[in-house]
Coordinates of C-alpha atoms and ligand atoms in Angstrom, one line a residue:
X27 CA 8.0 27.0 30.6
X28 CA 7.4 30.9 30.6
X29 CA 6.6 32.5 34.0
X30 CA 5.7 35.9 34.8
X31 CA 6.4 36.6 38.4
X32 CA 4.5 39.7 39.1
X33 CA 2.8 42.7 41.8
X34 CA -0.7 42.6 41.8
X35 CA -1.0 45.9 44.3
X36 CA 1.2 48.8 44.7
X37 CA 4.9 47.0 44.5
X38 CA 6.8 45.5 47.5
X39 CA 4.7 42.3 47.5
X40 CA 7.8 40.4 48.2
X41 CA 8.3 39.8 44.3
X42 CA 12.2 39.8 44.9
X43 CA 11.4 37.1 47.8
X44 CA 9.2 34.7 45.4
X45 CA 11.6 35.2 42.9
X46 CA 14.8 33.8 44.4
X47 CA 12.2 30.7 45.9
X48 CA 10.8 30.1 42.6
X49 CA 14.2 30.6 40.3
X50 CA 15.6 27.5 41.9
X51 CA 13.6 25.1 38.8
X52 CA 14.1 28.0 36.2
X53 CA 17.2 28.3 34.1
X54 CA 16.8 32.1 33.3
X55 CA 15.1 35.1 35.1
X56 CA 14.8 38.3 33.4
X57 CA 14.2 41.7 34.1
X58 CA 11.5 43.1 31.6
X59 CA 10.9 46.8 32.8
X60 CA 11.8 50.0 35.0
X61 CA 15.1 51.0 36.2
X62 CA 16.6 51.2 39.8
X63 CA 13.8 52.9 41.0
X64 CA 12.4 50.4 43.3
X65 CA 14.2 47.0 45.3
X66 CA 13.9 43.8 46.1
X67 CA 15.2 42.2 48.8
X68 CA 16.5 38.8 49.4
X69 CA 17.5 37.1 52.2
X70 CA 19.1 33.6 51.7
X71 CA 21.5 31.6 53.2
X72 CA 24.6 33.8 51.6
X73 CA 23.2 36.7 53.5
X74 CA 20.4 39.9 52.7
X75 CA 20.6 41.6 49.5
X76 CA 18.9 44.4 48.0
X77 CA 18.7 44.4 44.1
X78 CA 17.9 47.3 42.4
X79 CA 18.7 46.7 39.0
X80 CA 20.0 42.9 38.7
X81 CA 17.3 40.3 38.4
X82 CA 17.0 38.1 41.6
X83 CA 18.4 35.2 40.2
X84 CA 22.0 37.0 40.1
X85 CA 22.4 35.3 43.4
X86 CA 22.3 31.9 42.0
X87 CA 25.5 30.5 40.1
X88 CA 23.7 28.4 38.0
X89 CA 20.8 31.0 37.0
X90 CA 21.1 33.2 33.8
X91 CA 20.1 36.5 34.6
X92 CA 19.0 38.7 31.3
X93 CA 18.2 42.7 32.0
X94 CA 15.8 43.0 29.0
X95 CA 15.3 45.9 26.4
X96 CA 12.5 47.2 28.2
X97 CA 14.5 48.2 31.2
X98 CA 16.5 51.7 32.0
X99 CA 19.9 51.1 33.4
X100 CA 21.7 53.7 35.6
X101 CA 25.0 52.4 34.1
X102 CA 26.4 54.1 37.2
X103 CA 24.0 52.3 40.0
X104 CA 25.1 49.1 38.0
X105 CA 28.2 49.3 38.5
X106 CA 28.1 49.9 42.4
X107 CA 25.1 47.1 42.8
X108 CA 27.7 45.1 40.7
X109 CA 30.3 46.2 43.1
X110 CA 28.7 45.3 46.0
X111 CA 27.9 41.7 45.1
X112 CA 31.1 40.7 44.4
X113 CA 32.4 42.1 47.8
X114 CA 29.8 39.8 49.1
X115 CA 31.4 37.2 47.5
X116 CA 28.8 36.5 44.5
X117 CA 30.6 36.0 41.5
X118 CA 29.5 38.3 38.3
X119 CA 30.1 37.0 34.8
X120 CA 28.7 37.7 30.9
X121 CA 28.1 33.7 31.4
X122 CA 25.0 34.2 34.1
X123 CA 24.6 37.8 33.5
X124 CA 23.1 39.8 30.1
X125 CA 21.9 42.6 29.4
X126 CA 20.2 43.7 25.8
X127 CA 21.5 45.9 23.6
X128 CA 18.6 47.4 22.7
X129 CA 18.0 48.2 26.6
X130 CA 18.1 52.2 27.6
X131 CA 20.9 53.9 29.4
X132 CA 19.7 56.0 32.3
X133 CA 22.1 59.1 32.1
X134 CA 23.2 61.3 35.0
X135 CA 21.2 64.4 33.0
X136 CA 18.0 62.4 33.5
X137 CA 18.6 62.1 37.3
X138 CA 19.0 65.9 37.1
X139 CA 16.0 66.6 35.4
X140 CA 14.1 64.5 38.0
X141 CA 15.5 66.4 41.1
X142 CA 14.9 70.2 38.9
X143 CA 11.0 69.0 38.3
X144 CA 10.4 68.0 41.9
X145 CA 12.0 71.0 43.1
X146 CA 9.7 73.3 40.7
X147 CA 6.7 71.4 41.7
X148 CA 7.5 71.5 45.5
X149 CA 4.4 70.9 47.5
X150 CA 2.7 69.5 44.3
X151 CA 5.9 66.6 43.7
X152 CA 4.9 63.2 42.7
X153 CA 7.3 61.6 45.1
X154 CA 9.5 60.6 42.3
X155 CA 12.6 58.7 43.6
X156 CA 14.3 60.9 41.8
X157 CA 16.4 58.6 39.9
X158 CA 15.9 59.8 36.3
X159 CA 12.9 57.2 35.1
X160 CA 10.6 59.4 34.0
X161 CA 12.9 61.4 32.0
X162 CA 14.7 59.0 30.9
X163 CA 11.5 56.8 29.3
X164 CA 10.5 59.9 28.1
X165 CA 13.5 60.7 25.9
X166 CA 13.1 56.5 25.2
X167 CA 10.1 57.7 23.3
X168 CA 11.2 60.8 21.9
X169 CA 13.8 58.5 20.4
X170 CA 16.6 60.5 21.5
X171 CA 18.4 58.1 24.1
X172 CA 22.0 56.0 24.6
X173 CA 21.0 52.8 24.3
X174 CA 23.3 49.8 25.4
X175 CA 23.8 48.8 22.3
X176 CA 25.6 51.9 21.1
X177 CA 28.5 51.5 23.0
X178 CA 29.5 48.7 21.1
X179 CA 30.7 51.5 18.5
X180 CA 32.3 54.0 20.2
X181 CA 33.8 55.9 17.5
X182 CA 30.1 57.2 17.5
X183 CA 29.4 58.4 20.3
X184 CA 31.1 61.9 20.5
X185 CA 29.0 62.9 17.6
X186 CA 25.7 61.4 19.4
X187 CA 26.1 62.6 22.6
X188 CA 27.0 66.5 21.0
X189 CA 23.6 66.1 19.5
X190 CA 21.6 65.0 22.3
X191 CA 23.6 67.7 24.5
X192 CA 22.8 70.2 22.2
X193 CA 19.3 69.0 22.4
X194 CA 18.7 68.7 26.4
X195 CA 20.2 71.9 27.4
X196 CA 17.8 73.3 25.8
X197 CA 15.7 72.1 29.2
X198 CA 18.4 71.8 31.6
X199 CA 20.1 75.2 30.7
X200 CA 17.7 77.0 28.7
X201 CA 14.5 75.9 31.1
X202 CA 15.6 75.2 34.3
X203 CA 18.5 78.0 34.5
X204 CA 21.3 75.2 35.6
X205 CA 24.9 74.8 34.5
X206 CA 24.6 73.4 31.2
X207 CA 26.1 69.9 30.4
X208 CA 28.9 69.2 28.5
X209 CA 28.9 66.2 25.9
X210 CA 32.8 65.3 27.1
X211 CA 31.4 64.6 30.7
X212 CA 28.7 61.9 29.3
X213 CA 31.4 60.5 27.6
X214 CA 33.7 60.0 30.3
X215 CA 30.9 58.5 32.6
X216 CA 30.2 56.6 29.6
X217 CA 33.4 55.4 29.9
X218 CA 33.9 54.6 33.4
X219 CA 30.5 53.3 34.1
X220 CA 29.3 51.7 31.0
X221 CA 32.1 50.4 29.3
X222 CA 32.8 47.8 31.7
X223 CA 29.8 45.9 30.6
X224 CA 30.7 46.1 27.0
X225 CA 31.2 41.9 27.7
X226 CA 28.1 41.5 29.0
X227 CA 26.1 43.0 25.8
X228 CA 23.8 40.6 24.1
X229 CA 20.7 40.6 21.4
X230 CA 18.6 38.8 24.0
X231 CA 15.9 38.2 21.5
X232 CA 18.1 36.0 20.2
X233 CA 19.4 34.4 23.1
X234 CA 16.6 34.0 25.0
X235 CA 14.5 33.2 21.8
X236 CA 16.7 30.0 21.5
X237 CA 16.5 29.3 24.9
X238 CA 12.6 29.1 24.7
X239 CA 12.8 26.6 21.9
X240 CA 15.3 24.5 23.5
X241 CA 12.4 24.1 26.6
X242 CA 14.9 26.3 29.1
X243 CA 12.5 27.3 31.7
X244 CA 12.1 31.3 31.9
X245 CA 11.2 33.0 34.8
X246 CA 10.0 37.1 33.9
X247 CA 10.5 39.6 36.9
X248 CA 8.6 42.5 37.4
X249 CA 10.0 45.3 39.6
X250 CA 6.9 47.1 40.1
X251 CA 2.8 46.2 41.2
X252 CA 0.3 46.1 39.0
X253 CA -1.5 49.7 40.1
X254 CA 1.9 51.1 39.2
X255 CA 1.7 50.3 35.4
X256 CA 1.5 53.4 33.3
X257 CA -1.4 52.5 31.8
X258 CA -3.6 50.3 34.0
X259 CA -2.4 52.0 37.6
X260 CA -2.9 54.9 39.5
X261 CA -1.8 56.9 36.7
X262 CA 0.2 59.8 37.3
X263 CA 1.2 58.5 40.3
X264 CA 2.2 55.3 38.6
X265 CA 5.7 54.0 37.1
X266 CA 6.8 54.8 33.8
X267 CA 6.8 51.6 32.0
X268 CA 4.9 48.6 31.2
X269 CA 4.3 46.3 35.0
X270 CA 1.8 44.2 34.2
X271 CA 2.5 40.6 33.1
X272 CA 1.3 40.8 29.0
X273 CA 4.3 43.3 28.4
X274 CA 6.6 41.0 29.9
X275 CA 7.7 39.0 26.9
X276 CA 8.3 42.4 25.1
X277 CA 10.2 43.8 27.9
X278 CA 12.5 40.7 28.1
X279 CA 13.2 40.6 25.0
X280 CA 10.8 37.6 23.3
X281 CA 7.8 39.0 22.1
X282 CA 7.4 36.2 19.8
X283 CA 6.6 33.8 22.9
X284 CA 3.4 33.8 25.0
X285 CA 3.6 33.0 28.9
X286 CA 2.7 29.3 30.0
X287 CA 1.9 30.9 34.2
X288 CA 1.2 34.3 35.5
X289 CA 2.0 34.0 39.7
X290 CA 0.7 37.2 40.7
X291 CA 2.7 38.5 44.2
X292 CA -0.5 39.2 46.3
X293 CA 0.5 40.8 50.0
X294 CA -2.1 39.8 52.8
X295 CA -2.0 43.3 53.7
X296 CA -1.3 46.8 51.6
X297 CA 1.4 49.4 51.5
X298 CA 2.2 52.2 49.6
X299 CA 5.3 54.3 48.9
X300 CA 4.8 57.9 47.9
X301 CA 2.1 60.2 47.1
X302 CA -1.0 59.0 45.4
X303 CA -4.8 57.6 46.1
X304 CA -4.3 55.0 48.4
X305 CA -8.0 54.4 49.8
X306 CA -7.2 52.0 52.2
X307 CA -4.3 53.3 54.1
X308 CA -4.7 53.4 57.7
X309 CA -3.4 56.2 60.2
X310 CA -2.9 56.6 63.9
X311 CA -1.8 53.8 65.8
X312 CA -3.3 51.1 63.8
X313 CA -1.1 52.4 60.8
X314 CA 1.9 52.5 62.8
X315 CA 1.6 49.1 64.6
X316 CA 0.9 47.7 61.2
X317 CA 3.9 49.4 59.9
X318 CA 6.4 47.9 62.3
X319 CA 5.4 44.6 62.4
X320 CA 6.0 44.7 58.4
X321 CA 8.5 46.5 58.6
X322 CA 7.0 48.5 56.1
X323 CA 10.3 50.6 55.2
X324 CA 11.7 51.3 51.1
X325 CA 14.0 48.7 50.2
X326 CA 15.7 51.6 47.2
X327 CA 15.0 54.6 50.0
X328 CA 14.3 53.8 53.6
X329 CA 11.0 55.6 53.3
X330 CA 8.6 54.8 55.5
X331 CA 6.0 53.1 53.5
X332 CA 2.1 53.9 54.1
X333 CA 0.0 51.1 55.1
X334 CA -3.5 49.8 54.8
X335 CA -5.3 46.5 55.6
X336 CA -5.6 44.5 52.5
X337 CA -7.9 45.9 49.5
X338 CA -10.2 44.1 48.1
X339 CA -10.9 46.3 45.1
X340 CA -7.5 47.1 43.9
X341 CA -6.2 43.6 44.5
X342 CA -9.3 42.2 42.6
X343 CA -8.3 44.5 39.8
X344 CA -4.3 44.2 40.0
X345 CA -5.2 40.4 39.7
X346 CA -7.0 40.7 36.0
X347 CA -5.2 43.2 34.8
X348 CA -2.0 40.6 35.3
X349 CA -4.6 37.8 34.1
X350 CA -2.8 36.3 37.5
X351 CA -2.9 32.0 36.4
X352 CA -2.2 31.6 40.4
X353 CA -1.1 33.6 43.6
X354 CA 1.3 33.4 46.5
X355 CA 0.0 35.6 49.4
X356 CA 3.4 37.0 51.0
X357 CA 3.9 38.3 54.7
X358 CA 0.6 36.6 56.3
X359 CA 3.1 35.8 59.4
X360 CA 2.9 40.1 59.5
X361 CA -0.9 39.5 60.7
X362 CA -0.3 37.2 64.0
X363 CA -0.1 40.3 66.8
X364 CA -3.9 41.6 65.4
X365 CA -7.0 40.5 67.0
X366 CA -9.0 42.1 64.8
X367 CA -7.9 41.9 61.1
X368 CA -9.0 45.0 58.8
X369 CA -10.0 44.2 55.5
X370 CA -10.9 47.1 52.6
X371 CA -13.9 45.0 51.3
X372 CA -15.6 47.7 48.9
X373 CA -15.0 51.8 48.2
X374 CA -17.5 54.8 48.6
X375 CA -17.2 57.3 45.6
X376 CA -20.0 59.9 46.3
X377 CA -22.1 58.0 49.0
X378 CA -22.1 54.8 46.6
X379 CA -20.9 51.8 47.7
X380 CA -18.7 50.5 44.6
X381 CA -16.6 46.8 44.6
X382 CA -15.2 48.4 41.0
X383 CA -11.9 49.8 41.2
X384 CA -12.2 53.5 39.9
X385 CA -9.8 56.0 37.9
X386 CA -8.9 59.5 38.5
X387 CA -11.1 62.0 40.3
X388 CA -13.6 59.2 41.5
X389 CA -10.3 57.1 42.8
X390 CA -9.1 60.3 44.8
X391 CA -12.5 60.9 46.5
X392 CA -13.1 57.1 47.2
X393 CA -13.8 55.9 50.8
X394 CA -13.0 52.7 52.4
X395 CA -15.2 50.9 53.1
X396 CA -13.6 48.5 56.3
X397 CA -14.8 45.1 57.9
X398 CA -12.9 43.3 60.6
X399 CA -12.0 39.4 60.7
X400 CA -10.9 37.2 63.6
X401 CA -7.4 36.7 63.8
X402 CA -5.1 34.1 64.9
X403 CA -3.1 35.7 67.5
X404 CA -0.3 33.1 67.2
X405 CA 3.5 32.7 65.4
X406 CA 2.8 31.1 62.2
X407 CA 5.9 31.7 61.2
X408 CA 7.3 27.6 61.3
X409 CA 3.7 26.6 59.3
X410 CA 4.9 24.3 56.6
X411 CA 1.5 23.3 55.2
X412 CA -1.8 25.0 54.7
X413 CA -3.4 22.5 57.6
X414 CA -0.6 23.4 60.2
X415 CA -2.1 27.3 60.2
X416 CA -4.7 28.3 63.0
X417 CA -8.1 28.0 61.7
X418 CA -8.3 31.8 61.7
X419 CA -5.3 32.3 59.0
X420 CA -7.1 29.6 56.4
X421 CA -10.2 31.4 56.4
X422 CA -8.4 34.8 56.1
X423 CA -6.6 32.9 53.1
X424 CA -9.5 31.4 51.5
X425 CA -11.0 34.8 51.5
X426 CA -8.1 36.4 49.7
X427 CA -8.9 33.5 47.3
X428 CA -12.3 33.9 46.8
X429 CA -12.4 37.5 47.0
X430 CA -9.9 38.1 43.5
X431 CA -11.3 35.5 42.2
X432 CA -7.7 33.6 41.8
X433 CA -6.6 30.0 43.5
X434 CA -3.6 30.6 46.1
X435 CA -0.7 28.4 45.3
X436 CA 2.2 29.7 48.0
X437 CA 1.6 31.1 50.9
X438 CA 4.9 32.8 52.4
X439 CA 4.9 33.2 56.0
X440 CA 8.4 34.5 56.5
X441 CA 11.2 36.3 54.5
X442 CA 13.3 33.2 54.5
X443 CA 13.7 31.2 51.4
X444 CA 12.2 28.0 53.0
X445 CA 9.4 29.6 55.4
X446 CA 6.6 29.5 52.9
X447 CA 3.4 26.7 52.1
X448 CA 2.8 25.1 48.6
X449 CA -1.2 24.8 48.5
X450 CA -1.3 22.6 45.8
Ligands
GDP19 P1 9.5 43.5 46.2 O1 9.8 44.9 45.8 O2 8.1 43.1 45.8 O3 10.5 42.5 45.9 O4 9.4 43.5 47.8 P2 10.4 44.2 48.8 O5 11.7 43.4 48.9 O6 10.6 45.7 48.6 O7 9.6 44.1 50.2 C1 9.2 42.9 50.8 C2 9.9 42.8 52.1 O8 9.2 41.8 52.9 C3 11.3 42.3 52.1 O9 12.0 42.9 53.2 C4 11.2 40.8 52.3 O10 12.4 40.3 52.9 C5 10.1 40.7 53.2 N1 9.2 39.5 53.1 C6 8.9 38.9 51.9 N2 8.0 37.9 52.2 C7 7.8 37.9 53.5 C8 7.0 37.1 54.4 O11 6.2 36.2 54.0 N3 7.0 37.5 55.7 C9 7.8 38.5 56.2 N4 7.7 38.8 57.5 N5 8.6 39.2 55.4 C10 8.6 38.9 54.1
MG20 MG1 10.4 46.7 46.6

């Protein structure tokens, strides 16, 4: 079984949360895209973890976890993550833990090049978190990167990284005026960061290729929502990889496999971190209150997130665009203090109402278009099936259903592993 557990709005759908729930029947969960850009949190009964890089199954002992070639890894940042799990006690091994060879190194010069362009741009930044991904996918596709693989010969590197030095001062020193970077300095974070994970190295189209044939069940863990993707999202404000579910088998490693289930993360409300069209963010008090009780704060950055009521129109869209087989609607417990619960049923591009989710100048100019359901006023926090909810929160989650278009199959009503309702 090949399962796709992925954002279908703007990321921090509680993917990390439906991950750990649902990686208890899989043997494998892998990481098919981005880099430590963005986190998941987990909270389980060895305590709360934010994973930036490792996939959320690292937590398990019995759980493969595979970081795939489509990913960017901040050898650095993996080695601290790494770090900090094992102080926690969570044992790290090339048996549950591997990452491809063909997966790209994120290097401290692309981290650089993120802070110079966000400084250049100033007012005009992206809200980049500044952790290299753009440049480094960039240089991924300009075919001059480290890859994972390549520190498996050693005796090569000086020769590569002189090249790409020479190469990538021609930006750093030669275009953004700073202290140009020295080829023996990648090398000896190479060393110190990298190299330690020489063990855990693997051709994971191999490995999980055999894994697939043997019926291992595969879980594939997207780090970023679906209006994120660099093609389908909010593009420039988008990642730079691939988000959406039909890339996940490439990412991973396996593109010779098609996925059996696409659960599409769905939140029952919206939030937003960074710059970017966000149509139906709300402001004032009604933001803030909505904030809070989500606690609606960047797991990677402690950035307040902006928030919104949930969006019809970009969750209709998120939801094809992953070809969602199912949902699970996440933080619905978030809703209980509202009496009234704003819902983002259509947009307004130009004085024309529009339930089709726009691109570029037409998405920046759209207005929401707001309606207001009855709420439920009460902890639904303990709800272990759909008929223990108020009346209120099943219509509010039969309309999610009927409004994407996509049957609801969890419903989590709390960030604990267990406080969550199968629907079928
Ligand atoms: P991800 O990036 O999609 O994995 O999501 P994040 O971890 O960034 O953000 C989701 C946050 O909501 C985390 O703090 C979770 O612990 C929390 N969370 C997940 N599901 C629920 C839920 O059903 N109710 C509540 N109250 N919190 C939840
Ligand atoms: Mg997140």
């Amino acid at each position: 079984m090949l399962t796709a557990i992925v954002g279908i709005n703007w990321g921090d759908e509680g993917k990390g949360r439906m991950v750990d729930l649902l990686s208890q029947k899989f043997d494998i969960v892998s990481r098919y895209q981005g880099g430590n850009n963005a986190g998941h949190t987990v909270v389980n009964e060895r305590g709360k973890f934010i994973l930036n890089l490792l996939p959320s199954g690292i937590l398990r002992d019995d759980t493969v976890n595979v970081m795939g070639p489509g990913m960017v890894i901040d050898a650095e940042h993996l080695w601290n993550e790494v770090k900090r799990l094992r102080d926690a006690g969570i044992v790290i091994t090339p048996e549950h833990l591997k990452i491809s060879d063909r997966a790209t190194i994120c290097m401290p010069y692309h981290k650089l090049l993120d802070c110079l362009e966000e400084e250049r741009l100033a007012d005009k930044k992206f809200g980049s978190t500044r952790r290299g991904i753009a440049p480094v996918y960039a240089d991924k596709y300009m075919k001059k990167t480290v890859r994972m693989g390549d520190l498996l010969h050693p005796e090569a590197l000086p020769e590569k990284l002189a090249d790409l030095m020479e190469w990538k001062n021609l930006t750093v020193n030669k275009g953004y005026g700073h202290e140009a970077i020295t080829p023996e300095s990648m090398l000896e974070w190479l060393n110190t960061y990298a190299m330690p994970f020489v063990p855990y190295i693997t051709n994971t189209t191999e490995y999980l290729g055999e894994a697939a044939a043997n019926g291992k069940n595969i879980i594939f863990e997207a780090q970023l929502g679906a209006l994120r993707d660099i093609d389908f999202g909010i593009y420039p404000y988008t990642s730079s990889s691939s988000t959406i579910a039909a890339y996940a088998p490439i990412g991973a490693g396996i593109p010779q496999c098609r996925l059996d289930e696409v659960v599409g993360i769905m939140k029952a409300y919206s939030s937003c971190v960074g710059e970017g069209p966000f149509t139906c963010e709300l402001f004032g008090k009604e933001g803030d209150e909505l904030r809070e009780a989500g606690g609606e704060y960047g797991a990677a950055t402690g950035r307040p997130r902006r928030v919104g009521g949930f969006d019809v129109v970009a969750s209709r869209y998120g939801t094809l665009v992953q070809g969602a087989t199912c949902l699970a609607v996440t933080k619905l417990d978030v809703l209980s203090y509202l009496k009234k619960i704003p819902v983002c049923v259509a947009y307004e591009v130009n004085g024309v109402r529009t339930e089709k989710f726009p691109m570029g100048v037409e998405l920046a100019e759209a207005k929401p278009v707001y309606e207001y359901f009855d709420g439920w006023m009460q902890d639904v926090s303990g709800c272990r099936s759909f008929s223990e909810l108020p009346e209120n929160a099943q219509k509010y989650v039969k309309f999610l259903e009927e409004s994407v278009n996509c049957p609801v199959k969890y419903v989590s009503v709390g960030a604990k592993r267990e406080q969550y309702i199968r629907m079928y």
